């Protein structure tokens, strides 16, 4: 029997979805999702899951609610497990109730999986508590945009100003002036702290702080755009950030910010508010960002390394390993009783994994590799080889294909035969040098790496640097950017895992290209950290 799961995706960051929500997404046959759902959350899905976008944004409605209800019902009749994925929580201005009623009316089984609402999470991530003892004993959440009120809101602002707590407006940036003027007219002081947080729970988040009297001016000054959350009340002046050096501070000395973090509960409310209101930064945003172009496995490792240095990873392009026709040639090799090659050369961990998994698929006895020697490049490749129980016989200290070719020329005899399973777009210089040295080898282009751009690729101008885990990744990223009319800043810093990617980028006219000293996720992360240190 089919079942529909209404899942709250949380405020945006894929790490902030519930474990149950993630588990259901991983087994879903169909996912019907809104805007503001991160690419990383959608990546949890099976490769063959159907994904249907029904997002609604200001002035860009993709589907009306009645249409979404029909899509849900149709999907439940076609698939066993259907996910309705909604930003934040399904029942906090998410119209989840309407969708549940439609399912009940058609006798369709469903389950509700809550999500962290952005009304609380986004201010918290910006260092703003929605409640604080002695200052804000409650918080009140409103929609800042309604279908029938483009330039007006159906609120009694006189009543709102008397609420003893923090006021939070979702989807209200377009009506910021209406909200501010309504509250001031209703009797709220113009000096009341106010914050506007855009792109909450993502790498590009910005928080503008001010008061009711100047918040509109500051929002325009810093070009704050939707999606945004408006927070009004005394706690909107707080800057409770665990690592203030992680953010840029505008118009405010760092010492002033730190003093606002050290206020004790014993201090009276009046003094507390006064200290927090003095020296708050107009704008805070994350400055230590690094774009990632890599496969899922490598991106996860590199993200962990970057986070060790308080650098936020930004996934720009997910590279996927695609098997090529040459991989079927390995079947003939593995079906032979006698393994014919004296050397096996690996220049990437992807090649290692595909090679040995193909051998296992053919029930190849690994003992037949006993006479073969392994030549590799890179710590990632070494680790992958070790996972299958083998040690490298040859590995250059300097992780470049040029040095690997030199070592092979010194160690491979004229009678020995070499096989090189590698990427379709691997550098040709490597095999050309082996040919010049009269080394007998068979090259197998067993895979290619194809890319898929993430939404963050539309904001390259906000990134200090981009990392590349392979030459093919660099080629694919530049190609996809050109296809999608995305301009890459000419002064962008590129950090590459090897010389192949670096040489390619330099050949395309980019001058600020850096190659990691150690060709691994660890080495790449360290090199990026050194950029920020300098």
XYZ file of N, CA, C and O in Angstrom, residues 339-493:
620
model
N 46.988 -14.103 -15.394
C 47.016 -12.642 -15.496
C 48.277 -12.232 -16.249
O 49.394 -12.594 -15.869
N 48.137 -11.477 -17.330
C 49.206 -11.252 -18.288
C 50.110 -10.048 -17.993
O 51.147 -9.878 -18.632
N 49.736 -9.206 -17.043
C 50.458 -7.940 -16.856
C 51.425 -8.007 -15.667
O 51.138 -8.633 -14.648
N 52.576 -7.324 -15.863
C 53.592 -7.266 -14.812
C 53.414 -6.044 -13.905
O 53.849 -6.052 -12.756
N 52.815 -5.009 -14.455
C 52.578 -3.780 -13.700
C 51.125 -3.314 -13.880
O 50.579 -3.393 -14.980
N 50.540 -2.818 -12.790
C 49.226 -2.170 -12.853
C 49.424 -0.760 -12.310
O 49.897 -0.581 -11.180
N 49.065 0.229 -13.120
C 49.305 1.631 -12.749
C 47.974 2.332 -12.476
O 47.069 2.337 -13.321
N 47.868 2.920 -11.293
C 46.663 3.666 -10.913
C 47.033 5.126 -10.642
O 47.949 5.412 -9.865
N 46.297 6.041 -11.264
C 46.526 7.471 -11.019
C 45.371 8.110 -10.267
O 45.364 9.334 -10.070
N 44.388 7.318 -9.842
C 43.264 7.865 -9.072
C 42.614 6.758 -8.250
O 42.700 5.577 -8.603
N 41.960 7.154 -7.166
C 41.260 6.162 -6.356
C 40.020 5.637 -7.065
O 39.608 4.493 -6.835
N 39.418 6.434 -7.956
C 38.273 5.949 -8.725
C 38.674 4.762 -9.590
O 37.922 3.784 -9.705
N 39.849 4.844 -10.202
C 40.334 3.748 -11.035
C 40.556 2.489 -10.204
O 40.208 1.372 -10.630
N 41.099 2.640 -9.010
C 41.332 1.503 -8.112
C 40.005 0.801 -7.794
O 39.871 -0.424 -7.918
N 39.027 1.595 -7.378
C 37.734 1.034 -6.967
C 37.043 0.311 -8.119
O 36.577 -0.829 -7.974
N 36.978 0.958 -9.279
C 36.309 0.347 -10.433
C 37.025 -0.917 -10.885
O 36.393 -1.922 -11.246
N 38.354 -0.894 -10.864
C 39.150 -2.042 -11.303
C 38.880 -3.263 -10.428
O 38.550 -4.351 -10.926
N 38.994 -3.099 -9.128
C 38.847 -4.253 -8.235
C 37.392 -4.703 -8.088
O 37.127 -5.902 -7.927
N 36.462 -3.762 -8.174
C 35.057 -4.162 -8.122
C 34.669 -4.949 -9.374
O 33.862 -5.880 -9.311
N 35.283 -4.596 -10.499
C 35.030 -5.356 -11.731
C 35.630 -6.756 -11.609
O 35.053 -7.747 -12.085
N 36.796 -6.842 -10.978
C 37.426 -8.146 -10.762
C 36.536 -9.025 -9.884
O 36.343 -10.219 -10.160
N 35.994 -8.443 -8.826
C 35.105 -9.192 -7.926
C 33.845 -9.649 -8.663
O 33.349 -10.761 -8.457
N 33.333 -8.782 -9.527
C 32.129 -9.118 -10.294
C 32.373 -10.334 -11.186
O 31.461 -11.131 -11.452
N 33.616 -10.484 -11.643
C 33.985 -11.615 -12.505
C 34.501 -12.813 -11.704
O 35.036 -13.759 -12.285
N 34.344 -12.742 -10.362
C 34.819 -13.824 -9.484
C 36.305 -14.106 -9.684
O 36.750 -15.257 -9.626
N 37.048 -13.024 -9.925
C 38.485 -13.164 -10.149
C 39.180 -13.447 -8.824
O 38.930 -12.796 -7.810
N 40.083 -14.420 -8.827
C 40.854 -14.779 -7.639
C 42.023 -13.803 -7.500
O 42.919 -13.777 -8.348
N 41.993 -12.992 -6.441
C 43.010 -11.951 -6.273
C 44.428 -12.516 -6.140
O 45.409 -11.787 -6.310
N 44.552 -13.814 -5.869
C 45.883 -14.408 -5.779
C 46.603 -14.382 -7.129
O 47.833 -14.472 -7.187
N 45.848 -14.225 -8.202
C 46.469 -14.157 -9.530
C 47.241 -12.850 -9.735
O 47.996 -12.714 -10.692
N 47.016 -11.882 -8.851
C 47.769 -10.625 -8.924
C 49.147 -10.743 -8.266
O 49.897 -9.773 -8.216
N 49.479 -11.926 -7.772
C 50.680 -12.080 -6.932
C 51.968 -11.683 -7.651
O 52.917 -11.214 -7.015
N 52.025 -11.866 -8.940
C 53.248 -11.543 -9.677
C 53.269 -10.096 -10.168
O 54.301 -9.616 -10.657
N 52.140 -9.421 -10.075
C 52.050 -8.050 -10.584
C 52.530 -7.043 -9.531
O 52.406 -7.261 -8.329
N 53.082 -5.938 -10.013
C 53.488 -4.838 -9.147
C 52.541 -3.656 -9.371
O 52.017 -3.463 -10.473
N 52.364 -2.860 -8.305
C 51.455 -1.726 -8.379
C 52.229 -0.416 -8.307
O 53.066 -0.229 -7.415
N 51.915 0.469 -9.246
C 52.474 1.824 -9.238
C 51.299 2.798 -9.107
O 50.298 2.672 -9.827
N 51.439 3.730 -8.184
C 50.313 4.629 -7.913
C 50.802 6.061 -7.728
O 52.003 6.323 -7.641
N 49.823 6.962 -7.624
C 50.119 8.351 -7.315
C 49.029 8.869 -6.374
O 47.839 8.629 -6.591
N 49.440 9.525 -5.284
C 48.496 10.155 -4.378
C 48.115 9.306 -3.177
O 48.002 8.083 -3.276
N 47.920 9.975 -2.029
C 47.562 9.250 -0.808
C 46.161 8.659 -0.879
O 45.889 7.607 -0.305
N 45.247 9.340 -1.597
C 43.902 8.802 -1.756
C 43.921 7.495 -2.523
O 43.218 6.535 -2.171
N 44.738 7.443 -3.567
C 44.886 6.221 -4.359
C 45.515 5.120 -3.516
O 45.115 3.951 -3.581
N 46.489 5.504 -2.700
C 47.154 4.531 -1.831
C 46.172 3.912 -0.839
O 46.156 2.698 -0.627
N 45.351 4.745 -0.232
C 44.357 4.250 0.728
C 43.368 3.315 0.057
O 42.971 2.286 0.617
N 42.930 3.679 -1.135
C 41.986 2.832 -1.866
C 42.616 1.474 -2.185
O 41.967 0.431 -2.052
N 43.887 1.473 -2.585
C 44.587 0.223 -2.879
C 44.720 -0.628 -1.620
O 44.507 -1.853 -1.653
N 45.039 0.009 -0.511
C 45.184 -0.707 0.768
C 43.881 -1.368 1.191
O 43.895 -2.433 1.817
N 42.760 -0.745 0.868
C 41.457 -1.304 1.241
C 41.220 -2.673 0.590
O 40.445 -3.479 1.113
N 41.860 -2.920 -0.536
C 41.723 -4.219 -1.212
C 42.858 -5.172 -0.847
O 42.998 -6.237 -1.454
N 43.670 -4.779 0.132
C 44.697 -5.675 0.655
C 46.026 -5.628 -0.055
O 46.849 -6.534 0.114
N 46.270 -4.569 -0.843
C 47.520 -4.479 -1.596
C 48.322 -3.249 -1.176
O 47.769 -2.235 -0.771
N 49.656 -3.354 -1.311
C 50.568 -2.248 -1.046
C 51.204 -1.810 -2.365
O 51.435 -2.618 -3.260
N 51.489 -0.524 -2.470
C 52.119 -0.006 -3.684
C 53.589 -0.390 -3.731
O 54.288 -0.347 -2.718
N 54.061 -0.781 -4.907
C 55.480 -1.088 -5.092
C 56.256 0.140 -5.552
O 57.478 0.215 -5.386
N 55.532 1.079 -6.142
C 56.176 2.261 -6.700
C 55.266 3.471 -6.489
O 54.079 3.447 -6.857
N 55.826 4.509 -5.860
C 55.035 5.722 -5.611
C 55.979 6.900 -5.495
O 56.884 6.910 -4.659
N 55.807 7.916 -6.337
C 56.726 9.063 -6.289
C 56.494 9.914 -5.043
O 55.374 10.023 -4.541
N 57.564 10.501 -4.527
C 57.439 11.393 -3.376
C 56.672 12.655 -3.761
O 55.914 13.210 -2.965
N 56.909 13.095 -4.978
C 56.167 14.247 -5.495
C 54.982 13.712 -6.293
O 55.158 12.975 -7.266
N 53.749 14.070 -5.864
C 52.548 13.450 -6.438
C 52.158 14.094 -7.766
O 51.167 14.828 -7.876
N 52.934 13.806 -8.802
C 52.598 14.285 -10.146
C 52.753 13.128 -11.125
O 53.559 12.208 -10.912
N 51.986 13.170 -12.208
C 52.103 12.127 -13.234
C 53.475 12.173 -13.899
O 53.984 11.144 -14.361
N 54.085 13.349 -13.938
C 55.418 13.476 -14.516
C 56.434 12.655 -13.724
O 57.252 11.918 -14.296
N 56.363 12.743 -12.394
C 57.296 11.994 -11.555
C 56.985 10.501 -11.576
O 57.891 9.668 -11.506
N 55.688 10.160 -11.693
C 55.325 8.741 -11.786
C 55.864 8.151 -13.084
O 56.413 7.031 -13.093
N 55.750 8.900 -14.175
C 56.279 8.432 -15.460
C 57.792 8.223 -15.373
O 58.334 7.230 -15.885
N 58.475 9.139 -14.701
C 59.934 9.023 -14.549
C 60.305 7.762 -13.779
O 61.240 7.030 -14.176
N 59.581 7.480 -12.695
C 59.855 6.279 -11.905
C 59.613 5.007 -12.718
O 60.379 4.045 -12.634
N 58.528 4.987 -13.488
C 58.226 3.820 -14.320
C 59.319 3.612 -15.366
O 59.741 2.473 -15.636
N 59.802 4.687 -15.952
C 60.865 4.591 -16.949
C 62.146 4.001 -16.345
O 62.912 3.307 -17.020
N 62.347 4.253 -15.048
C 63.542 3.752 -14.366
C 63.391 2.314 -13.883
O 64.402 1.612 -13.692
N 62.153 1.850 -13.692
C 61.937 0.559 -13.038
C 61.304 -0.528 -13.909
O 61.368 -1.707 -13.555
N 60.688 -0.141 -15.016
C 60.025 -1.129 -15.871
C 61.009 -1.581 -16.956
O 61.568 -0.753 -17.686
N 61.196 -2.889 -17.058
C 62.133 -3.423 -18.066
C 61.450 -3.503 -19.425
O 60.224 -3.405 -19.535
N 62.264 -3.725 -20.460
C 61.755 -3.757 -21.835
C 60.816 -4.926 -22.083
O 59.963 -4.885 -22.973
N 60.943 -5.996 -21.273
C 60.113 -7.188 -21.491
C 58.828 -7.180 -20.670
O 57.964 -8.033 -20.861
N 58.700 -6.224 -19.761
C 57.525 -6.195 -18.890
C 56.361 -5.456 -19.550
O 56.551 -4.510 -20.322
N 55.175 -5.916 -19.184
C 53.955 -5.364 -19.770
C 53.169 -4.614 -18.700
O 53.001 -5.093 -17.579
N 52.676 -3.439 -19.077
C 52.003 -2.537 -18.130
C 50.555 -2.319 -18.550
O 50.262 -2.158 -19.737
N 49.651 -2.300 -17.558
C 48.267 -1.917 -17.843
C 47.934 -0.661 -17.034
O 48.365 -0.499 -15.894
N 47.177 0.238 -17.665
C 46.831 1.510 -17.024
C 45.319 1.737 -17.120
O 44.823 2.270 -18.118
N 44.553 1.309 -16.103
C 43.124 1.641 -16.074
C 42.988 3.071 -15.549
O 43.471 3.377 -14.457
N 42.347 3.937 -16.321
C 42.338 5.347 -15.919
C 41.117 6.085 -16.446
O 40.249 5.502 -17.104
N 41.076 7.387 -16.181
C 39.960 8.226 -16.606
C 40.050 8.545 -18.091
O 41.146 8.597 -18.667
N 38.913 8.747 -18.694
C 38.849 9.072 -20.118
C 39.623 10.343 -20.429
O 40.292 10.459 -21.451
N 39.536 11.320 -19.496
C 40.181 12.608 -19.742
C 41.463 12.783 -18.934
O 41.855 13.897 -18.594
N 42.131 11.672 -18.652
C 43.417 11.764 -17.961
C 44.439 12.445 -18.845
O 44.364 12.374 -20.081
N 45.428 13.095 -18.229
C 46.414 13.840 -19.008
C 47.171 12.926 -19.982
O 47.618 11.832 -19.619
N 47.319 13.383 -21.225
C 47.991 12.582 -22.261
C 49.512 12.609 -22.117
O 50.204 11.732 -22.647
N 50.013 13.622 -21.438
C 51.469 13.740 -21.272
C 52.052 12.495 -20.618
O 53.170 12.065 -20.947
N 51.292 11.908 -19.688
C 51.765 10.748 -18.948
C 52.042 9.565 -19.879
O 53.141 8.995 -19.883
N 51.059 9.196 -20.690
C 51.230 8.046 -21.585
C 52.186 8.362 -22.735
O 52.878 7.473 -23.238
N 52.251 9.631 -23.134
C 53.178 10.004 -24.208
C 54.628 9.795 -23.761
O 55.469 9.325 -24.536
N 54.911 10.104 -22.506
C 56.270 9.917 -21.984
C 56.620 8.428 -21.910
O 57.758 8.022 -22.196
N 55.628 7.600 -21.544
C 55.881 6.154 -21.508
C 56.145 5.615 -22.907
O 57.019 4.746 -23.108
N 55.409 6.131 -23.890
C 55.604 5.690 -25.285
C 56.996 6.080 -25.780
O 57.673 5.291 -26.453
N 57.407 7.288 -25.438
C 58.737 7.752 -25.847
C 59.848 6.888 -25.248
O 60.919 6.722 -25.828
N 59.559 6.307 -24.064
C 60.551 5.464 -23.390
C 60.437 4.000 -23.832
O 61.109 3.123 -23.271
N 59.567 3.731 -24.828
C 59.374 2.379 -25.372
C 58.870 1.382 -24.323
O 59.214 0.192 -24.358
N 58.067 1.869 -23.379
C 57.433 0.974 -22.410
C 56.161 0.403 -23.035
O 55.338 1.142 -23.589
N 56.010 -0.897 -22.947
C 54.837 -1.555 -23.512
C 53.671 -1.457 -22.524
O 53.766 -1.944 -21.395
N 52.607 -0.807 -22.937
C 51.467 -0.663 -22.021
C 50.142 -0.715 -22.780
O 50.084 -0.432 -23.988
N 49.106 -1.113 -22.054
C 47.738 -1.061 -22.557
C 46.965 -0.074 -21.684
O 46.959 -0.189 -20.450
N 46.346 0.887 -22.329
C 45.594 1.917 -21.604
C 44.104 1.618 -21.716
O 43.593 1.347 -22.804
N 43.412 1.655 -20.609
C 41.968 1.392 -20.584
C 41.255 2.609 -19.979
O 41.442 2.921 -18.796
N 40.471 3.285 -20.806
C 39.692 4.425 -20.305
C 38.390 3.876 -19.717
O 37.366 3.804 -20.375
N 38.468 3.505 -18.412
C 37.350 2.772 -17.815
C 36.267 3.673 -17.231
O 35.172 3.201 -16.917
N 36.560 4.973 -17.086
C 35.519 5.845 -16.536
C 35.720 7.291 -16.973
O 36.800 7.689 -17.410
N 34.655 8.048 -16.866
C 34.711 9.486 -17.053
C 34.023 10.106 -15.833
O 33.313 9.418 -15.097
N 34.230 11.372 -15.633
C 33.587 12.065 -14.512
C 32.735 13.189 -15.086
O 33.249 14.102 -15.729
N 31.427 13.085 -14.878
C 30.480 14.076 -15.396
C 29.902 14.892 -14.243
O 29.740 14.379 -13.134
N 29.597 16.140 -14.504
C 29.191 17.027 -13.425
C 27.744 17.459 -13.460
O 27.074 17.413 -14.488
N 27.275 17.888 -12.287
C 25.923 18.452 -12.141
C 26.048 19.677 -11.237
O 26.465 19.585 -10.092
N 25.693 20.840 -11.789
C 25.831 22.078 -11.035
C 24.807 22.178 -9.911
O 23.665 21.756 -10.050
N 25.242 22.724 -8.778
C 24.355 23.049 -7.671
C 23.951 24.520 -7.778
O 24.586 25.311 -8.477
N 22.907 24.884 -7.053
C 22.414 26.260 -7.091
C 23.483 27.266 -6.662
O 23.500 28.410 -7.128
N 24.389 26.845 -5.783
C 25.432 27.755 -5.299
C 26.342 28.236 -6.424
O 27.013 29.268 -6.277
N 26.374 27.531 -7.540
C 27.230 27.936 -8.659
C 26.774 29.261 -9.271
O 27.522 29.880 -10.033
N 25.559 29.700 -8.927
C 25.068 30.974 -9.424
C 25.664 32.152 -8.643
O 25.437 33.310 -8.983
N 26.446 31.851 -7.585
C 26.948 32.917 -6.717
C 28.474 32.854 -6.567
O 29.027 33.046 -5.496
N 29.148 32.586 -7.664
C 30.605 32.430 -7.623
C 31.315 33.697 -7.172
O 32.386 33.630 -6.553
N 30.732 34.852 -7.471
C 31.396 36.107 -7.117
C 31.507 36.292 -5.606
O 32.289 37.126 -5.130
N 30.776 35.502 -4.829
C 30.827 35.611 -3.370
C 31.845 34.651 -2.747
O 31.987 34.613 -1.523
N 32.530 33.888 -3.583
C 33.488 32.906 -3.076
C 34.924 33.395 -3.198
O 35.315 33.923 -4.237
N 35.734 33.194 -2.144
C 37.159 33.541 -2.240
C 37.954 32.566 -3.097
O 38.942 32.948 -3.724
N 37.546 31.272 -3.114
C 38.310 30.275 -3.869
C 37.446 29.067 -4.208
O 36.388 28.849 -3.612
N 37.921 28.297 -5.189
C 37.249 27.062 -5.609
C 38.290 25.952 -5.645
O 39.405 26.144 -6.143
N 37.935 24.783 -5.137
C 38.849 23.635 -5.134
C 38.447 22.623 -6.201
O 37.258 22.431 -6.469
N 39.461 21.973 -6.783
C 39.223 20.942 -7.792
C 39.976 19.677 -7.409
O 41.166 19.717 -7.097
N 39.277 18.546 -7.457
C 39.871 17.268 -7.090
C 40.407 16.501 -8.294
O 40.991 15.431 -8.130
N 40.205 17.032 -9.504
C 40.695 16.337 -10.696
C 40.683 17.282 -11.892
O 39.978 18.302 -11.895
N 41.444 16.928 -12.898
C 41.444 17.705 -14.142
C 40.077 17.618 -14.815
O 39.551 18.614 -15.310
N 39.493 16.411 -14.826
C 38.189 16.245 -15.463
C 37.133 17.102 -14.780
O 36.225 17.620 -15.421
N 37.273 17.265 -13.449
C 36.345 18.119 -12.728
C 36.479 19.570 -13.164
O 35.478 20.278 -13.330
N 37.721 20.024 -13.344
C 37.956 21.392 -13.795
C 37.394 21.603 -15.200
O 36.737 22.619 -15.481
N 37.625 20.640 -16.076
C 37.108 20.741 -17.443
C 35.585 20.786 -17.448
O 34.979 21.624 -18.128
N 34.983 19.893 -16.692
C 33.521 19.803 -16.676
C 32.898 21.055 -16.072
O 31.884 21.564 -16.571
N 33.500 21.569 -15.008
C 32.940 22.752 -14.352
C 32.966 23.961 -15.287
O 31.969 24.690 -15.404
N 34.083 24.178 -15.954
C 34.165 25.308 -16.880
C 33.177 25.145 -18.031
O 32.550 26.115 -18.474
N 33.031 23.911 -18.506
C 32.080 23.650 -19.598
C 30.644 23.936 -19.154
O 29.878 24.610 -19.861
N 30.272 23.451 -17.960
C 28.903 23.644 -17.468
C 28.613 25.111 -17.185
O 27.492 25.581 -17.425
N 29.596 25.823 -16.673
C 29.405 27.257 -16.427
C 29.151 27.998 -17.735
O 28.270 28.864 -17.826
N 29.908 27.640 -18.768
C 29.714 28.274 -20.077
C 28.342 27.929 -20.649
O 27.636 28.798 -21.178
N 27.934 26.667 -20.506
C 26.627 26.230 -21.016
C 25.475 26.943 -20.317
O 24.421 27.177 -20.913
N 25.669 27.288 -19.053
C 24.603 27.902 -18.260
C 24.806 29.410 -18.066
O 24.147 30.018 -17.217
N 25.687 29.988 -18.880
C 25.933 31.427 -18.847
C 26.333 31.923 -17.455
O 25.896 32.990 -17.003
N 27.147 31.140 -16.779
C 27.658 31.529 -15.470
C 29.072 32.060 -15.647
O 29.944 31.366 -16.165
N 29.277 33.291 -15.227
C 30.590 33.913 -15.398
C 31.479 33.606 -14.201
O 31.088 33.810 -13.050
N 32.662 33.112 -14.479
C 33.643 32.846 -13.421
C 34.559 34.060 -13.314
O 35.183 34.459 -14.303
N 34.651 34.690 -12.135
C 35.530 35.851 -11.984
C 36.962 35.514 -12.409
O 37.503 34.486 -12.002
N 37.568 36.371 -13.210
C 38.896 36.081 -13.738
C 39.965 36.063 -12.646
O 41.023 35.453 -12.817
N 39.694 36.746 -11.521
C 40.679 36.747 -10.439
C 40.385 35.682 -9.381
O 40.975 35.689 -8.302
N 39.491 34.758 -9.695
C 39.152 33.697 -8.752
C 40.391 32.860 -8.425
O 41.174 32.515 -9.305
N 40.556 32.539 -7.157
C 41.640 31.642 -6.759
C 41.178 30.199 -6.929
O 40.135 29.815 -6.414
